[in-house]
Short mmCIF file of C-alpha atoms in Angstrom, two decimals:
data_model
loop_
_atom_site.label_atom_id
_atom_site.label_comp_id
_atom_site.label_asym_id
_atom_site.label_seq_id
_atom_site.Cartn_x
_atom_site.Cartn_y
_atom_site.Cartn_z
CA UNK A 1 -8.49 -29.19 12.30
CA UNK A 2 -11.45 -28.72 9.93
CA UNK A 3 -10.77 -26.54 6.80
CA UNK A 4 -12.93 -24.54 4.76
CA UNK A 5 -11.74 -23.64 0.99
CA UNK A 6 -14.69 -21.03 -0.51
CA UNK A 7 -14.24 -20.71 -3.59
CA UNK A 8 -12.52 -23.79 -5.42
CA UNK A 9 -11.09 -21.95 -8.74
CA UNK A 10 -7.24 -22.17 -9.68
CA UNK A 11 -6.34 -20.59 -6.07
CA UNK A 12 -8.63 -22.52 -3.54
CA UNK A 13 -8.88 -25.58 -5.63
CA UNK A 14 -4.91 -25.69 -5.60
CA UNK A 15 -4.15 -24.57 -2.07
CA UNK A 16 -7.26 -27.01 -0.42
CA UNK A 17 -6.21 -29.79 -2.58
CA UNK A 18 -2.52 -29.71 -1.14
CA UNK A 19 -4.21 -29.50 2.05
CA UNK A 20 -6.29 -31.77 1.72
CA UNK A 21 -3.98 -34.62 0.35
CA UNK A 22 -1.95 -33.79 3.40
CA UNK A 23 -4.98 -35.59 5.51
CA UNK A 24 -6.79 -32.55 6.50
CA UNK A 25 -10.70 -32.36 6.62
CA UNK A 26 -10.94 -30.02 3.64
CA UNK A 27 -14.20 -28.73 2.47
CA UNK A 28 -14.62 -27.33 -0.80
CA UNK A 29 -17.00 -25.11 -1.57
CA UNK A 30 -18.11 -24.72 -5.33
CA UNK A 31 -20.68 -24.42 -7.61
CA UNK A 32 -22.57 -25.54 -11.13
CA UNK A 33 -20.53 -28.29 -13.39
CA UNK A 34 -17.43 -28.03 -11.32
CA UNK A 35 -19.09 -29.21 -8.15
CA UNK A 36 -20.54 -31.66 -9.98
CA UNK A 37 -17.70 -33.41 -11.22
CA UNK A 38 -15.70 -32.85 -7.84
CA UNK A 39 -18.56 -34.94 -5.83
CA UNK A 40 -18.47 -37.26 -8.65
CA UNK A 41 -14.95 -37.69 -9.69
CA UNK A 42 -12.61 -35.80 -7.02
CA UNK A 43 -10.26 -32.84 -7.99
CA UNK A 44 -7.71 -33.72 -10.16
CA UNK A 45 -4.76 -31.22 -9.78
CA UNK A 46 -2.11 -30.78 -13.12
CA UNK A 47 1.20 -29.00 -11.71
CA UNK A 48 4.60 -28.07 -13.17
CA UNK A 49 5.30 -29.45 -9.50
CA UNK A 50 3.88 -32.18 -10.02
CA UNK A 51 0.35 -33.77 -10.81
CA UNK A 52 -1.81 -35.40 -8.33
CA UNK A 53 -5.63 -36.84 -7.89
CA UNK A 54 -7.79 -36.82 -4.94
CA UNK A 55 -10.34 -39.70 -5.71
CA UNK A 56 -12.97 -37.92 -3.58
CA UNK A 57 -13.56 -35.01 -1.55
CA UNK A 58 -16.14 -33.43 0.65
CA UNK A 59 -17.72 -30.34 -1.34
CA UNK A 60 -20.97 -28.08 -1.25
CA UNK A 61 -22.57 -24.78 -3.00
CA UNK A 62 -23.81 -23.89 0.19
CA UNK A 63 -21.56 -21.94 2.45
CA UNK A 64 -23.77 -22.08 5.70
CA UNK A 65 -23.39 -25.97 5.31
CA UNK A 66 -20.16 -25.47 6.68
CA UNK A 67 -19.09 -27.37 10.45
CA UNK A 68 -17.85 -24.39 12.29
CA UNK A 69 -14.43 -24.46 10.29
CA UNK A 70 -11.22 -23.84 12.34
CA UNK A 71 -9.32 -22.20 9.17
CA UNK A 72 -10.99 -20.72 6.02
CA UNK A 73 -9.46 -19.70 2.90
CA UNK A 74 -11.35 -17.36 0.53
CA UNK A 75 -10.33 -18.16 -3.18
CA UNK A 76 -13.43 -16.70 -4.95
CA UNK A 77 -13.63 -13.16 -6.62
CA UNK A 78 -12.98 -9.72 -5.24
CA UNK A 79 -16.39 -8.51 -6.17
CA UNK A 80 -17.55 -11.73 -4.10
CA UNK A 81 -16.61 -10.83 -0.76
CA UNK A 82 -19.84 -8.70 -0.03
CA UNK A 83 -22.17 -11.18 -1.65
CA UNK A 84 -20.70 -13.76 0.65
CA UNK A 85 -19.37 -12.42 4.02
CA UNK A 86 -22.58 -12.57 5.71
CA UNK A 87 -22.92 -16.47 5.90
CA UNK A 88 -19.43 -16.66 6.52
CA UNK A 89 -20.28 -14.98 9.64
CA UNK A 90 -23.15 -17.45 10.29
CA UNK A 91 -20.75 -20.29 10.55
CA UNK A 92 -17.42 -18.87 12.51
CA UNK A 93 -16.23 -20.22 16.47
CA UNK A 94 -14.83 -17.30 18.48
CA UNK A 95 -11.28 -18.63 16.98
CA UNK A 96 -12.05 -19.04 13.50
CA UNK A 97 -9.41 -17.76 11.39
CA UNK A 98 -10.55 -16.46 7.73
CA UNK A 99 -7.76 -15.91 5.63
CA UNK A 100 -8.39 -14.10 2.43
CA UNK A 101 -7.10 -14.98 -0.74
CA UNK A 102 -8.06 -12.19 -3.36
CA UNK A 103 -6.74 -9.40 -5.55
CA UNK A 104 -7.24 -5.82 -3.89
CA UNK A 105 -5.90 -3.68 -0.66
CA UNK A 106 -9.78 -3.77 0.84
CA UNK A 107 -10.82 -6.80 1.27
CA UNK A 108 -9.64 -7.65 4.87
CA UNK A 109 -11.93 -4.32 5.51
CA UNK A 110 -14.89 -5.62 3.57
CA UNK A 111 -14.78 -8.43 5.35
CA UNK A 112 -14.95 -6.63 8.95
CA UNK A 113 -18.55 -4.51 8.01
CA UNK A 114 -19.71 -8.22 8.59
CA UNK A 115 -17.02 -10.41 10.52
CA UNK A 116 -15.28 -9.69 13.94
CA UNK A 117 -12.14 -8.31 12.73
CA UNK A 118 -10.36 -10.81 15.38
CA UNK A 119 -11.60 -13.52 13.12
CA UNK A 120 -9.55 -11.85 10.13
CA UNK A 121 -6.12 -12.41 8.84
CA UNK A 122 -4.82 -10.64 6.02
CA UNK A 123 -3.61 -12.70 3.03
CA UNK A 124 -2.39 -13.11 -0.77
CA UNK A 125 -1.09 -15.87 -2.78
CA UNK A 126 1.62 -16.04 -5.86
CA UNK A 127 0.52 -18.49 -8.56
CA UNK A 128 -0.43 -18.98 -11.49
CA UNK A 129 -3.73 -21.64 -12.36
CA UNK A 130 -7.21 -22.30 -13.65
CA UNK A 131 -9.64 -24.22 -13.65
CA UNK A 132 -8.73 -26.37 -16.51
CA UNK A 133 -12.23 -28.12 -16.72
CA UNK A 134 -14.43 -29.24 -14.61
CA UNK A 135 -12.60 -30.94 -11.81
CA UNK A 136 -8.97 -30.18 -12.92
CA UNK A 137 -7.20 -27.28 -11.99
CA UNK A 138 -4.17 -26.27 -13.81
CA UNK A 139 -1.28 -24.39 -12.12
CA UNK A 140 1.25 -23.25 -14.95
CA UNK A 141 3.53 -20.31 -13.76
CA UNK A 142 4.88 -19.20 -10.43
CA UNK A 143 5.83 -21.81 -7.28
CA UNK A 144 2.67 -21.39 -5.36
CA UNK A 145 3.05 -19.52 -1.84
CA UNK A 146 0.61 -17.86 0.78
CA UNK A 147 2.05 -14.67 2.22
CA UNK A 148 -0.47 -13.50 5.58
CA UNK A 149 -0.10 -12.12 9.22
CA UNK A 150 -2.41 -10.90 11.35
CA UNK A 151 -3.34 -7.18 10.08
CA UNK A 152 -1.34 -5.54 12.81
CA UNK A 153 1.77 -7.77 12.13
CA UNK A 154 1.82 -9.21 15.53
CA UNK A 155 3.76 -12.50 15.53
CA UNK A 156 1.23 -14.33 17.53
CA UNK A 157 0.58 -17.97 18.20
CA UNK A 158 -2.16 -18.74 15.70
CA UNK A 159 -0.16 -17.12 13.11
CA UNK A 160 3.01 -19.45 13.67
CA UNK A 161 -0.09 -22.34 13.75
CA UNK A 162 -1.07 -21.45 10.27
CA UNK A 163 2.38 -21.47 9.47
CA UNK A 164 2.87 -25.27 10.59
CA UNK A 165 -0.78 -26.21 8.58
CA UNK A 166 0.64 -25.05 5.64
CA UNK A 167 4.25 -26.54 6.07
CA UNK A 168 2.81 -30.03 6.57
CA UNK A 169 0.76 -30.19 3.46
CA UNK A 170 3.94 -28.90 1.64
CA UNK A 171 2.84 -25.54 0.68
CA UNK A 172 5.40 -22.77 0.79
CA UNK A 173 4.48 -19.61 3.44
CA UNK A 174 5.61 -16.99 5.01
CA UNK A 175 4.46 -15.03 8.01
CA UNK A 176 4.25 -11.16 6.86
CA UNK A 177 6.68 -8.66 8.59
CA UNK A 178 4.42 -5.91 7.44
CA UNK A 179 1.01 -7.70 5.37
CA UNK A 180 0.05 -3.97 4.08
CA UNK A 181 3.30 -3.64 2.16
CA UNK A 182 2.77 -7.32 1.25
CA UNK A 183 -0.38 -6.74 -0.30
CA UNK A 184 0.06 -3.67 -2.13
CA UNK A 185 3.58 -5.60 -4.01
CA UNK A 186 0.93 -7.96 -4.80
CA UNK A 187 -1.72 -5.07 -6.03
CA UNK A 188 0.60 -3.41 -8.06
CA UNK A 189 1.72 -7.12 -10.05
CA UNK A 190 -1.57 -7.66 -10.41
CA UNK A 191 -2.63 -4.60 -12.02
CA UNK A 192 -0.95 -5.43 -15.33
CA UNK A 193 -3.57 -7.87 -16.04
CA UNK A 194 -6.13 -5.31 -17.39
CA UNK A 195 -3.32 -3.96 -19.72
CA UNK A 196 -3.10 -7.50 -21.06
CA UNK A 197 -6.47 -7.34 -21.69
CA UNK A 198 -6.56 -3.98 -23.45
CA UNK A 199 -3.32 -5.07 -25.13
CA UNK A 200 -4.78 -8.65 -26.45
CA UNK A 201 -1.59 -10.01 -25.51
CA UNK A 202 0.12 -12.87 -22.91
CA UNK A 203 2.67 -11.81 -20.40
CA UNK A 204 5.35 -12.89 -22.73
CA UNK A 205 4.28 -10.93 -25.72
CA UNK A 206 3.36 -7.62 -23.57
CA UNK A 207 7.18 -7.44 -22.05
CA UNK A 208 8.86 -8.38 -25.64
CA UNK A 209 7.83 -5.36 -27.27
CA UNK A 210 9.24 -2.27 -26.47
CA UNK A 211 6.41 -0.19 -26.82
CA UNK A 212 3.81 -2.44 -24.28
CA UNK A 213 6.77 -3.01 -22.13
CA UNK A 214 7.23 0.68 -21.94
CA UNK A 215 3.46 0.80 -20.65
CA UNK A 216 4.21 -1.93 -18.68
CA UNK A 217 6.61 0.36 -16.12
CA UNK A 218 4.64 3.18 -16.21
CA UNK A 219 1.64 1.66 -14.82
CA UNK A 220 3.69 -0.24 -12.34
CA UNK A 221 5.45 3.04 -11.72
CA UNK A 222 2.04 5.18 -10.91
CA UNK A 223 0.85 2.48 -8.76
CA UNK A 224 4.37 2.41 -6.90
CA UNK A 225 4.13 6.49 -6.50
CA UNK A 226 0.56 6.10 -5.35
CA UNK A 227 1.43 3.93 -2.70
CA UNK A 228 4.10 5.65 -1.42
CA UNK A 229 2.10 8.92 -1.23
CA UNK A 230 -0.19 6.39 0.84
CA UNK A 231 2.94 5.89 2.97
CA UNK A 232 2.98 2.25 2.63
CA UNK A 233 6.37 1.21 3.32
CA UNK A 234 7.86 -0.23 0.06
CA UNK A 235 11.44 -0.74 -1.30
CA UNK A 236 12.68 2.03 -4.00
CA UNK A 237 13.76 -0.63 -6.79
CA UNK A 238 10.28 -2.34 -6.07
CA UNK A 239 9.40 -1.47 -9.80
CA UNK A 240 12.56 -3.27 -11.40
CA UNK A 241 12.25 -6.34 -9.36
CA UNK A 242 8.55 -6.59 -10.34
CA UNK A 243 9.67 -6.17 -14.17
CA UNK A 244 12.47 -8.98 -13.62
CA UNK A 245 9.42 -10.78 -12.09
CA UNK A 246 7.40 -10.64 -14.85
CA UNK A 247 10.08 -11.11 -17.05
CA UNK A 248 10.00 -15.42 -15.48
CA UNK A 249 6.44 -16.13 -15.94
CA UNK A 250 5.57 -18.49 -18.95
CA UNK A 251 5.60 -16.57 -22.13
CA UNK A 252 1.52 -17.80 -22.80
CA UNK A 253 0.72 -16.81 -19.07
CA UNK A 254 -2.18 -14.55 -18.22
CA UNK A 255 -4.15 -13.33 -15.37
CA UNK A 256 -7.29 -14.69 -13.88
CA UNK A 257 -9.27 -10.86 -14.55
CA UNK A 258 -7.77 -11.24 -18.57
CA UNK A 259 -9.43 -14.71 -19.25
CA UNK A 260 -12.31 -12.88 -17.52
CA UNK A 261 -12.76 -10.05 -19.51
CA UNK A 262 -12.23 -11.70 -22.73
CA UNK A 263 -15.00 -14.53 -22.17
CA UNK A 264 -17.07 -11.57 -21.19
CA UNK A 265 -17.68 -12.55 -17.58
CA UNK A 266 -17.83 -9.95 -14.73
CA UNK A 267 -13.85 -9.17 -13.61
CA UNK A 268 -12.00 -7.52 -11.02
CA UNK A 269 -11.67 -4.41 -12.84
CA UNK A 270 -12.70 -2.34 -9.87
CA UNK A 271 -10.98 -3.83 -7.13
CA UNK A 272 -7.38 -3.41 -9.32
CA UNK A 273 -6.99 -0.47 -11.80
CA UNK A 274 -10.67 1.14 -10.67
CA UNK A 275 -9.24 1.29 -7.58
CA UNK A 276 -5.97 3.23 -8.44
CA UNK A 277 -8.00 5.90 -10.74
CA UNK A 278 -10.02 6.29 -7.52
CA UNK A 279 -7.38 6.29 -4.90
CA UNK A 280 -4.94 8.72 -7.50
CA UNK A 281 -7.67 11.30 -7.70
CA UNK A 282 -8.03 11.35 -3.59
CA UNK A 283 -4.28 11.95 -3.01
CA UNK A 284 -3.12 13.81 -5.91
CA UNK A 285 -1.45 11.34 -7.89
CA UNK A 286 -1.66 10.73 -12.18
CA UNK A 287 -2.78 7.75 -12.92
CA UNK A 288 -2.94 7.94 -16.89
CA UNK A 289 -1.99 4.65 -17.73
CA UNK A 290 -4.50 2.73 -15.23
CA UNK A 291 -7.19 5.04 -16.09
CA UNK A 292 -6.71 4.25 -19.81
CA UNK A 293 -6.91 0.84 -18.80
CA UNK A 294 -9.62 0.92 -16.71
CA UNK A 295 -12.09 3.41 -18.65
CA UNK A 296 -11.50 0.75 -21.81
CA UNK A 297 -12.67 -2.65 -19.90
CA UNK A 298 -15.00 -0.31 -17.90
CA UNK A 299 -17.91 -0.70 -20.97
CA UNK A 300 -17.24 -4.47 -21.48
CA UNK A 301 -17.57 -4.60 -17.68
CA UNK A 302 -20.83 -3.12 -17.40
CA UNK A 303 -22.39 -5.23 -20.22
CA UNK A 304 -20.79 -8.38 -18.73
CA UNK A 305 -22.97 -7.23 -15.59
CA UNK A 306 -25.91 -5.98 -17.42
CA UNK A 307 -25.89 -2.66 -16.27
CA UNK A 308 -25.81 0.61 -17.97
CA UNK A 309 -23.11 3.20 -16.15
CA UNK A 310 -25.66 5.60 -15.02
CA UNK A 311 -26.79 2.33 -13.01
CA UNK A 312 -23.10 1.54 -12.55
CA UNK A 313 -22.01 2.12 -8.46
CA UNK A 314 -18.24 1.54 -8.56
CA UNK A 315 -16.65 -0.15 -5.63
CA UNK A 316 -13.67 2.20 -5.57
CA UNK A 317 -16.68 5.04 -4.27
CA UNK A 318 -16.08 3.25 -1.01
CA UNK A 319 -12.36 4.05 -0.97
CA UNK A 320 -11.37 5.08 2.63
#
């Protein structure tokens, strides 16, 4: 079975390198310093599981280099997906199974304005990592797992396939009973990591105080309201489990989309709180606490990008 991992940060670099060290024919694809110490060096994984090295590895910055993969995994930024999907499509078999790894309820969607939505799974990971440096990724918080199904939750044969990839090369899954409700528990976690931003603080210091916890459940609590005016299907106490959930990760933890923001890089700003602004004002529901967030990183944003908001398109516009 030939593997594709696109995008080799702290999710794909993790997840392929398990794979991978399982015996798989793993390709990696990355780019700039990090490539180059992978083809040099091989990826060098640092785990609270467990450290391990793979002396070498096959890797590329060029996606239509791929061999007509049988499985990919997508590991590189929301805002990605559209710059990429098109040579995805260039290299897929009829069977190819692309299973998406990113923050955000769209993506399976974006995806399938390009790709044969029989190609698609839908998909979303728990963990915590980095890239560390180049060639090392660091996973800190969370025991990594990969929760996906196919997007109408039909226990099918590939599914149960995927299932027995992953189980082999010792990475915790499960097959999705519904992947919708899966991936909006997953949104609305997520979404604290612009308040960490706008709060200049680490998991552990934004639950501690009462005040930032406080703003803690209520944007949880809008984005749990939102989705249940959606009427995705979603367990009452979701909010207090999440809390509790938050309440395990490393106190120095933060989010992919924090580190972002404050090294001034392009984030995922639009895909998580832009998108509940956009989807609260086209059903009705208050979003003050999201839009607070999101209207603060929104100028930081737009200079990482180096555009000027009259220039600015949002991706939440697209909103269906």
């Amino acid at each position: 079975m030939k593997i594709a991992i696109i995008g080799t940060g702290g999710v794909g670099g993790y997840f392929g390198a398990k794979l991978a060290q399982a015996g798989y024919n793993v390709t990696f694809v990355a780019r700039g310093a990090h490539l180059k110490a992978m083809q040099n060096k091989g990826l060098h994984i640092k785990s609270i599981l467990g450290d391990f090295r793979l002396d070498t590895v096959q890797a590329t910055d060029t996606i239509t280099e791929l061999d007509r993969p049988d499985v990919i995994l997508i590991g590189v930024k929301s805002w990605q997906i559209r710059e990429i999907r098109e040579d995805i499509s260039k290299i897929l078999k009829k069977d190819s199974m692309i299973i998406p790894l990113q923050n955000g309820v769209f993506i399976a969607e974006e995806l399938s304005e390009k790709i044969n939505r029989g190609n698609i799974l839908g998909g979303l990971c728990r963990i915590i990592s980095e890239i560390e440096s180049p060639g090392v990724i660091r996973h800190s918080g969370v025991t990594p797992i990969i929760i996906f199904g196919e997007l109408n939750n039909a226990k099918t044969d590939r599914v149960f396939r995927v299932q027995e990839l992953f189980r082999t090369a010792g990475i915790a899954s499960e097959i999705a009973e519904d992947i919708e409700a899966d991936l909006w528990k997953k949104f609305i976690t997520i979404c604290l990591s612009g308040l960490l931003v706008v709060s200049n603080s680490t998991y552990g210091e934004l639950r501690e105080l009462r005040g930032t916890r406080q703003l803690m459940i209520d944007l949880l609590t809008e984005i749990f309201l939102l989705s249940q005016k959606m009427g995705v299907h979603i367990e009452a106490d979701f909010v207090d489990k999440t809390v509790a959930f938050v309440d395990t990760y490393p106190y120095d933890a933060t989010s992919s989309l924090t580190r972002d923001v404050w090294d001034k890089k392009p984030s995922e700003i639009e895909y998580q709180n832009g998108t509940v602004v956009g989807l609260g004002e086209k059903y009705g529901i208050a979003t003050p606490v999201n839009a607070f967030v999101y209207h603060c990183i929104l100028p930081s944003e737009l200079r990482a990008r180096g555009q000027r908001y009259e220039a600015f398109i949002p991706n939440n516009v697209s909103i269906k």
